[in-house]
Amino acid sequence: MLTKRIIPCLDIKNGRTVKGVNFTNLRDAGDPVELAEIYANNGADELVFLDITATEQRRKTLSELVMHVAEKINIPFTVGGGISSVEDVEILLNSGADKVSINSSAVKNPQLINELAAKFGSQCIVVAIDAKQVEGEWMVHLVGGKVPTEIKLFDWAKEVENRGAGEILFTSMDHDGTKNGFANNALAHLSSLVNIPIIASGGAGNIQHFTDVFIEGKADAALAASVFHFKEIEIIDLKKELKNNNIPVRL
Amino acid sequence: MKIVIINYGAGNIQSIKFAIKRLGYDSILSDDAEEIKSANKIIFPGVGEASNAMGKLISTGLDKVIPTLTQPVLGICLGMQLMCNHCEEGNTQGLGIFNYDVVKFDASQKVPQIGWNQIENLKSKLFSGIDEKEFMYLVHSFYVPLNKETIATTEYGVKYASAMQKDNFYGVQFHPEKSSTAGAQILKNFLEL
């Protein structure tokens, strides 16, 4: 049986992890490779690296990091952040990334999704969508939720599927950082609307939230950052509890 | 031991090279027929779209070389699919090593299948030391139906062939290079056949 995936997300700047982490056994707390190895050994199903570097060297720094990660870890990983062209994607995939995620660049140039899917296959193209509710309607936002658009979440989700996205990473900006649980209603609706896997993001605070996102939110995977980085939740404990609730997981 | 990874522009070759290196072996990438023929073990990778990939094999003449190889060959993911007769993806004629057609999952399941699923009914030295129902990482929209050369099965709406063997040709739908320690064991088993 296909299992539900647990995905820690690492924020990267200039090749280093940026959000504080609380792993006392790390030799170097800012080394994404070392952190990735720990997660891979502790039961993470996949990893996401989100690059927020804004310098001219970003392409080179990121591809070097991807190469180092691929050298060390034996589970799949996705790279996102600032990817806007076929060339960007080619470099990252050739360096060893399994999937790439695109966000703003897809909104600005939806044809990019078609081009990437045709060249590399849908299976490695994740479209990340940030959205929040505006007067009761889920609207797509850019730049980490700061810039609103006129695009409705559910319309956009359907469009990215039709254009060849292999997966959707949906972050609710209303839930992100709250630790009050995922946007389960919106997620369940998304899941009924499109026939590609949905990764839920934003709002993880405790183990029950993950049970809820898989049962009520019908998500295929759940992504979180701080609850894992600060060891508020151990992935192995989380997976045991999910299994107790009859949610299929890899243990 | 000489290990050659067939290089025909397919994605994610780097991950396979690294996985082999973690097992303590070196490998080389090559699209040269003589180099490939002189290897002890050959890996036929594949991530991407079937008709593009087959087009590249034809343009380099490797479509004629691969079916004539006599040493152990391991096709991974699209590599395994291209070893079949025909792929529904892009209506592509394959290499015909396995006489089966590759078809698309129906819409009763989310497509592509992405994630960790179990392999069972294991029937090959390739799976020495691997437990029934071990988890492997899979990413695919198309599958090979059960057949008499099936050496592992997986269920996703339908039960299908997640690994096959015919003579010296092995194919796995999953990614051993991305399937944690169990995947590494399968790669090791192949290299030590």
XYZ file of C-alpha atoms in Angstrom:
444
model
C 0.000 0.000 0.000
C 1.256 3.475 -0.841
C 2.121 5.235 2.418
C 1.589 8.807 3.581
C 4.795 10.819 3.516
C 6.388 12.929 6.264
C 8.599 15.684 4.842
C 10.864 17.970 6.875
C 11.596 21.279 5.123
C 14.990 22.981 5.419
C 15.355 26.678 4.629
C 18.677 27.416 2.955
C 20.581 30.663 2.525
C 24.031 30.768 0.922
C 24.295 27.006 1.305
C 23.471 27.016 5.036
C 20.310 26.266 7.008
C 18.763 29.471 8.273
C 16.054 28.618 10.781
C 17.517 27.706 14.134
C 17.678 24.037 14.835
C 17.809 22.258 18.141
C 19.925 19.233 17.406
C 22.508 19.092 20.158
C 24.375 16.280 18.426
C 25.097 18.329 15.300
C 28.743 19.101 14.732
C 27.730 22.072 12.641
C 24.213 23.370 13.232
C 24.141 25.232 9.942
C 25.168 22.323 7.719
C 22.155 21.215 5.655
C 23.840 17.973 4.631
C 24.378 16.845 8.197
C 20.806 17.720 9.144
C 19.479 15.944 6.048
C 21.365 12.781 6.983
C 19.872 12.809 10.467
C 16.368 13.155 9.067
C 16.963 10.424 6.508
C 18.155 8.081 9.263
C 15.251 8.988 11.552
C 12.447 8.016 9.191
C 11.780 11.073 7.022
C 10.273 9.937 3.718
C 11.519 12.876 1.681
C 13.162 16.237 2.226
C 12.484 19.682 0.818
C 15.224 22.311 0.553
C 13.866 25.811 0.132
C 16.544 28.235 -1.023
C 16.116 31.892 -0.097
C 19.514 33.095 -1.268
C 19.299 36.376 -3.138
C 22.854 36.792 -4.399
C 24.283 36.383 -7.871
C 26.139 33.232 -6.832
C 22.924 31.497 -5.842
C 22.805 29.116 -8.784
C 26.321 27.816 -8.209
C 25.976 27.648 -4.412
C 22.679 25.790 -4.657
C 23.836 23.269 -7.241
C 26.925 22.529 -5.127
C 24.716 21.965 -2.105
C 22.392 19.688 -4.089
C 25.399 17.667 -5.193
C 26.594 17.276 -1.587
C 23.128 16.231 -0.428
C 22.759 13.676 -3.234
C 26.166 12.259 -2.379
C 25.184 11.585 1.229
C 21.486 10.821 1.529
C 19.539 7.858 0.192
C 15.994 9.230 0.194
C 14.409 11.562 -2.368
C 14.556 15.336 -2.076
C 12.984 18.372 -3.701
C 14.655 21.733 -4.249
C 12.719 24.982 -4.479
C 13.172 28.726 -4.288
C 13.798 31.175 -7.106
C 13.635 28.597 -9.903
C 12.426 30.337 -13.042
C 13.761 28.621 -16.143
C 14.365 25.299 -17.882
C 18.114 25.876 -17.373
C 17.673 26.311 -13.603
C 15.831 22.997 -13.433
C 18.302 21.176 -15.636
C 21.230 22.185 -13.417
C 19.464 21.058 -10.238
C 18.284 17.711 -11.641
C 21.733 17.024 -13.093
C 23.241 17.780 -9.686
C 21.091 15.058 -8.125
C 17.782 16.655 -7.067
C 14.822 14.305 -7.565
C 12.220 17.021 -7.936
C 12.069 20.786 -8.189
C 9.360 23.052 -6.919
C 8.323 26.254 -8.649
C 6.049 28.916 -7.232
C 6.039 32.598 -8.292
C 7.637 31.842 -11.655
C 4.729 29.529 -12.502
C 2.192 32.215 -11.625
C 4.035 34.792 -13.726
C 4.627 32.374 -16.609
C 2.247 29.384 -16.454
C 3.672 28.023 -19.724
C 6.850 27.192 -17.769
C 4.962 24.257 -16.186
C 4.199 22.805 -19.636
C 7.796 23.264 -20.763
C 9.253 21.614 -17.672
C 6.794 18.704 -17.756
C 7.521 18.074 -21.440
C 11.276 18.177 -20.988
C 11.754 16.442 -17.646
C 8.449 14.624 -17.030
C 5.621 15.575 -14.673
C 6.988 13.333 -11.938
C 9.740 15.813 -11.017
C 7.717 19.037 -11.244
C 6.129 20.222 -8.002
C 4.087 23.417 -8.120
C 4.080 25.190 -4.756
C 1.035 27.337 -4.063
C 0.811 29.821 -1.182
C -2.724 30.958 -0.463
C -4.826 32.652 2.162
C -8.454 33.532 2.571
C -9.584 36.974 1.434
C -13.229 37.687 2.229
C -13.966 33.983 2.464
C -12.227 33.069 -0.813
C -8.891 31.212 -1.005
C -6.591 33.440 -3.078
C -3.074 32.708 -4.365
C -0.358 34.929 -2.851
C 3.268 35.479 -3.820
C 6.489 36.287 -1.940
C 5.673 34.194 1.103
C 2.100 35.435 1.286
C 2.947 39.130 1.131
C 1.728 39.888 -2.381
C -1.896 39.048 -3.251
C -2.960 38.012 -6.742
C -6.338 37.862 -8.460
C -6.009 34.103 -8.875
C -8.257 31.720 -6.975
C -6.506 28.777 -5.328
C -8.824 26.088 -6.683
C -8.765 27.445 -10.253
C -4.995 27.626 -10.158
C -4.642 24.112 -8.740
C -6.736 22.703 -11.582
C -4.738 24.701 -14.120
C -1.335 23.533 -12.871
C -2.550 19.931 -12.990
C -3.734 20.399 -16.583
C -0.408 21.985 -17.510
C 1.509 18.956 -16.294
C 2.453 19.463 -12.631
C 3.149 16.140 -10.944
C 2.388 17.300 -7.438
C 1.040 20.330 -5.558
C 2.656 21.696 -2.408
C -0.067 23.794 -0.797
C 0.837 26.180 2.023
C -1.933 27.967 3.865
C -0.556 31.354 4.879
C -3.454 31.579 7.342
C -2.137 28.520 9.165
C 1.629 28.796 8.600
C 3.462 29.522 11.854
C 0.328 29.207 14.019
C 0.951 25.605 15.137
C -2.832 25.228 15.281
C -3.165 22.534 12.641
C -3.320 22.348 8.837
C -5.972 23.892 6.540
C -7.890 20.620 6.363
C -11.062 21.876 4.666
C -9.178 23.529 1.824
C -6.866 20.523 1.524
C -9.754 18.047 1.306
C -11.365 20.163 -1.386
C -8.085 20.354 -3.324
C -7.692 16.600 -3.085
C -11.173 16.003 -4.518
C -10.550 18.529 -7.287
C -7.262 17.303 -8.745
C -5.892 13.808 -9.327
C -2.245 14.477 -8.469
C -0.724 14.135 -4.985
C -1.104 17.025 -2.513
C 1.585 17.928 0.009
C 0.097 19.850 2.951
C 2.105 22.638 4.546
C 1.492 25.245 7.217
C 0.195 24.813 10.755
C 1.810 21.673 12.155
C 2.038 21.951 15.933
C 1.478 18.475 17.355
C 1.082 14.831 16.353
C -2.717 15.035 16.260
C -2.453 17.679 13.522
C -0.762 15.145 11.251
C -3.446 12.523 11.925
C -6.048 15.165 11.068
C -4.345 16.316 7.861
C -4.282 12.759 6.511
C -7.822 11.798 7.586
C -9.763 15.075 7.322
C -7.455 16.897 4.908
C -6.969 13.794 2.707
C -3.371 14.897 2.084
C -0.843 12.538 0.510
C 2.096 14.044 2.371
C 2.659 16.534 5.170
C 5.503 19.024 5.338
C 6.748 20.832 8.423
C 9.845 22.651 9.593
C 10.102 23.961 13.140
C 8.337 21.081 14.930
C 11.034 18.794 13.548
C 13.978 21.184 13.783
C 13.239 21.945 17.438
C 12.528 18.282 18.199
C 9.029 19.060 19.393
C 8.033 16.022 17.365
C 10.274 13.036 16.653
C 9.425 11.560 13.263
C 9.547 8.003 14.587
C 7.022 8.794 17.357
C 4.829 10.602 14.848
C 4.814 7.620 12.482
C 4.020 5.142 15.273
C 1.026 7.236 16.294
C -0.157 7.535 12.674
C 0.085 3.766 12.352
C -1.991 3.366 15.541
C -4.622 5.466 13.795
C -4.583 3.104 10.784
C -2.817 5.615 8.546
C -0.350 3.759 6.297
C 3.237 4.847 6.953
C 6.700 3.467 6.273
C 8.104 2.246 9.587
C 34.778 -4.651 -11.597
C 33.729 -2.287 -14.335
C 30.308 -0.707 -13.802
C 28.878 1.413 -16.594
C 25.813 3.634 -16.282
C 24.324 4.165 -19.726
C 24.361 7.895 -20.370
C 21.670 9.007 -22.789
C 20.590 12.274 -21.212
C 18.191 10.674 -18.738
C 17.746 12.547 -15.474
C 19.119 11.693 -12.073
C 22.140 9.697 -13.116
C 24.139 11.485 -10.444
C 22.082 9.833 -7.678
C 22.810 6.366 -9.040
C 26.517 7.137 -9.303
C 26.545 8.323 -5.685
C 24.553 5.290 -4.473
C 27.099 2.967 -6.114
C 29.932 4.980 -4.571
C 28.359 4.605 -1.117
C 28.602 0.829 -1.649
C 32.332 1.201 -2.258
C 32.338 0.842 -6.066
C 33.273 3.232 -8.826
C 31.134 3.611 -11.929
C 31.483 5.423 -15.214
C 28.905 7.156 -17.365
C 29.087 6.303 -21.016
C 27.158 6.393 -24.277
C 29.912 4.530 -26.104
C 28.871 1.083 -27.367
C 32.323 -0.499 -26.906
C 32.679 0.887 -23.398
C 29.221 -0.415 -22.472
C 29.889 -3.849 -23.988
C 33.130 -4.183 -22.002
C 31.451 -3.616 -18.614
C 30.828 -6.310 -16.002
C 27.621 -4.680 -14.814
C 25.453 -2.189 -16.649
C 22.859 0.157 -15.240
C 20.198 1.512 -17.570
C 18.696 4.485 -15.718
C 15.714 6.544 -16.685
C 13.757 9.458 -15.387
C 11.659 11.501 -17.744
C 9.392 11.013 -20.692
C 9.425 7.768 -22.739
C 9.361 9.045 -26.343
C 12.126 11.627 -25.695
C 14.259 9.016 -23.971
C 13.739 6.438 -26.739
C 14.525 9.091 -29.342
C 17.895 9.678 -27.676
C 18.660 5.940 -27.613
C 17.851 5.666 -31.319
C 19.943 8.706 -32.261
C 23.006 7.219 -30.547
C 22.366 3.692 -31.846
C 22.133 2.353 -28.295
C 18.683 0.925 -29.058
C 20.493 -1.738 -31.118
C 23.250 -2.313 -28.571
C 21.296 -2.777 -25.328
C 19.243 -5.856 -26.366
C 22.451 -7.663 -27.432
C 24.231 -7.270 -24.077
C 25.072 -10.521 -22.304
C 26.254 -9.255 -18.904
C 23.823 -8.310 -16.079
C 21.830 -5.176 -16.986
C 19.626 -3.367 -14.474
C 16.937 -1.074 -15.874
C 15.602 1.416 -13.332
C 12.162 3.084 -13.562
C 11.828 4.392 -17.140
C 14.837 2.211 -17.973
C 12.778 -0.869 -17.126
C 9.791 0.474 -19.077
C 11.920 1.106 -22.175
C 13.088 -2.528 -22.045
C 9.475 -3.506 -22.830
C 7.753 -3.727 -26.202
C 5.721 -0.569 -26.185
C 5.050 2.371 -23.851
C 1.669 4.088 -23.842
C 3.526 7.302 -22.909
C 4.130 9.137 -26.188
C 3.047 5.937 -28.042
C 6.653 4.762 -27.911
C 8.140 1.582 -29.351
C 10.513 0.110 -26.753
C 13.552 -2.170 -26.924
C 11.445 -5.330 -26.854
C 13.557 -7.256 -24.330
C 10.458 -7.890 -22.247
C 7.536 -8.693 -24.504
C 4.959 -6.571 -22.657
C 3.230 -3.236 -23.051
C 3.571 -0.429 -20.495
C 0.212 1.154 -19.674
C -1.060 4.110 -17.649
C -2.636 3.864 -14.186
C -6.351 4.578 -14.439
C -7.834 7.637 -12.756
C -9.184 5.692 -9.757
C -5.820 6.478 -8.125
C -3.816 9.677 -8.016
C -1.376 9.727 -10.931
C 1.622 9.783 -10.728
C 2.077 7.369 -7.868
C 4.640 9.175 -5.709
C 6.074 7.755 -2.516
C 6.942 4.600 -0.628
C 5.071 1.408 -1.433
C 5.743 -2.262 -0.696
C 7.289 -4.953 -2.864
C 6.224 -8.599 -2.394
C 6.265 -12.062 -3.971
C 10.029 -11.603 -4.256
C 11.601 -14.173 -6.578
C 15.209 -13.383 -7.389
C 18.733 -13.240 -6.012
C 18.320 -9.522 -6.534
C 16.252 -9.541 -3.329
C 18.633 -11.530 -1.107
C 18.276 -10.230 2.438
C 15.192 -8.180 1.561
C 11.996 -8.847 3.537
C 8.645 -9.399 1.878
C 6.665 -6.125 1.944
C 9.808 -3.988 2.183
C 9.224 -0.336 1.283
C 10.666 1.127 -1.910
C 10.422 4.649 -3.345
C 8.420 4.911 -6.577
C 7.522 7.787 -8.888
C 5.597 6.781 -11.997
C 2.404 7.158 -14.014
C 2.817 4.056 -16.192
C 3.252 0.410 -15.154
C 3.954 -3.064 -16.492
C 1.081 -5.530 -15.863
C 1.832 -8.820 -14.075
C 3.587 -11.315 -16.338
C 5.593 -14.516 -16.191
C 8.903 -12.672 -15.812
C 7.675 -10.770 -12.740
C 10.039 -11.077 -9.751
C 8.294 -8.551 -7.451
C 4.785 -7.155 -7.275
C 3.348 -3.913 -5.922
C -0.227 -2.793 -5.507
C -1.570 0.625 -6.489
C -5.209 0.215 -7.424
C -3.964 -2.700 -9.492
C -1.327 -5.305 -8.681
C 1.536 -4.859 -11.157
C 5.111 -5.965 -11.887
C 7.471 -3.763 -9.854
C 10.448 -5.895 -10.919
C 11.142 -8.332 -13.769
C 13.940 -10.606 -14.895
C 14.679 -12.327 -18.189
C 18.075 -13.994 -18.562
C 20.705 -11.294 -17.836
C 18.169 -8.447 -17.943
C 16.714 -7.086 -14.708
C 14.224 -4.267 -14.392
C 12.939 -2.456 -11.305
C 10.160 0.120 -11.342
C 11.250 1.547 -7.983
C 14.382 3.610 -7.319
C 16.852 1.498 -5.307
C 19.234 4.480 -5.226
C 16.588 6.458 -3.314
C 15.118 3.677 -1.184
C 17.198 3.957 1.972
C 19.211 0.970 3.228
C 16.944 -1.679 1.650
C 17.384 -0.051 -1.755
C 21.140 0.016 -1.245
C 21.041 -3.722 -0.478
C 19.270 -4.408 -3.798
C 21.886 -2.397 -5.708
C 24.613 -4.292 -3.853
C 22.953 -7.614 -4.731
C 22.935 -6.616 -8.394
C 26.567 -5.543 -8.385
C 27.552 -8.826 -6.715
C 25.498 -11.129 -8.997
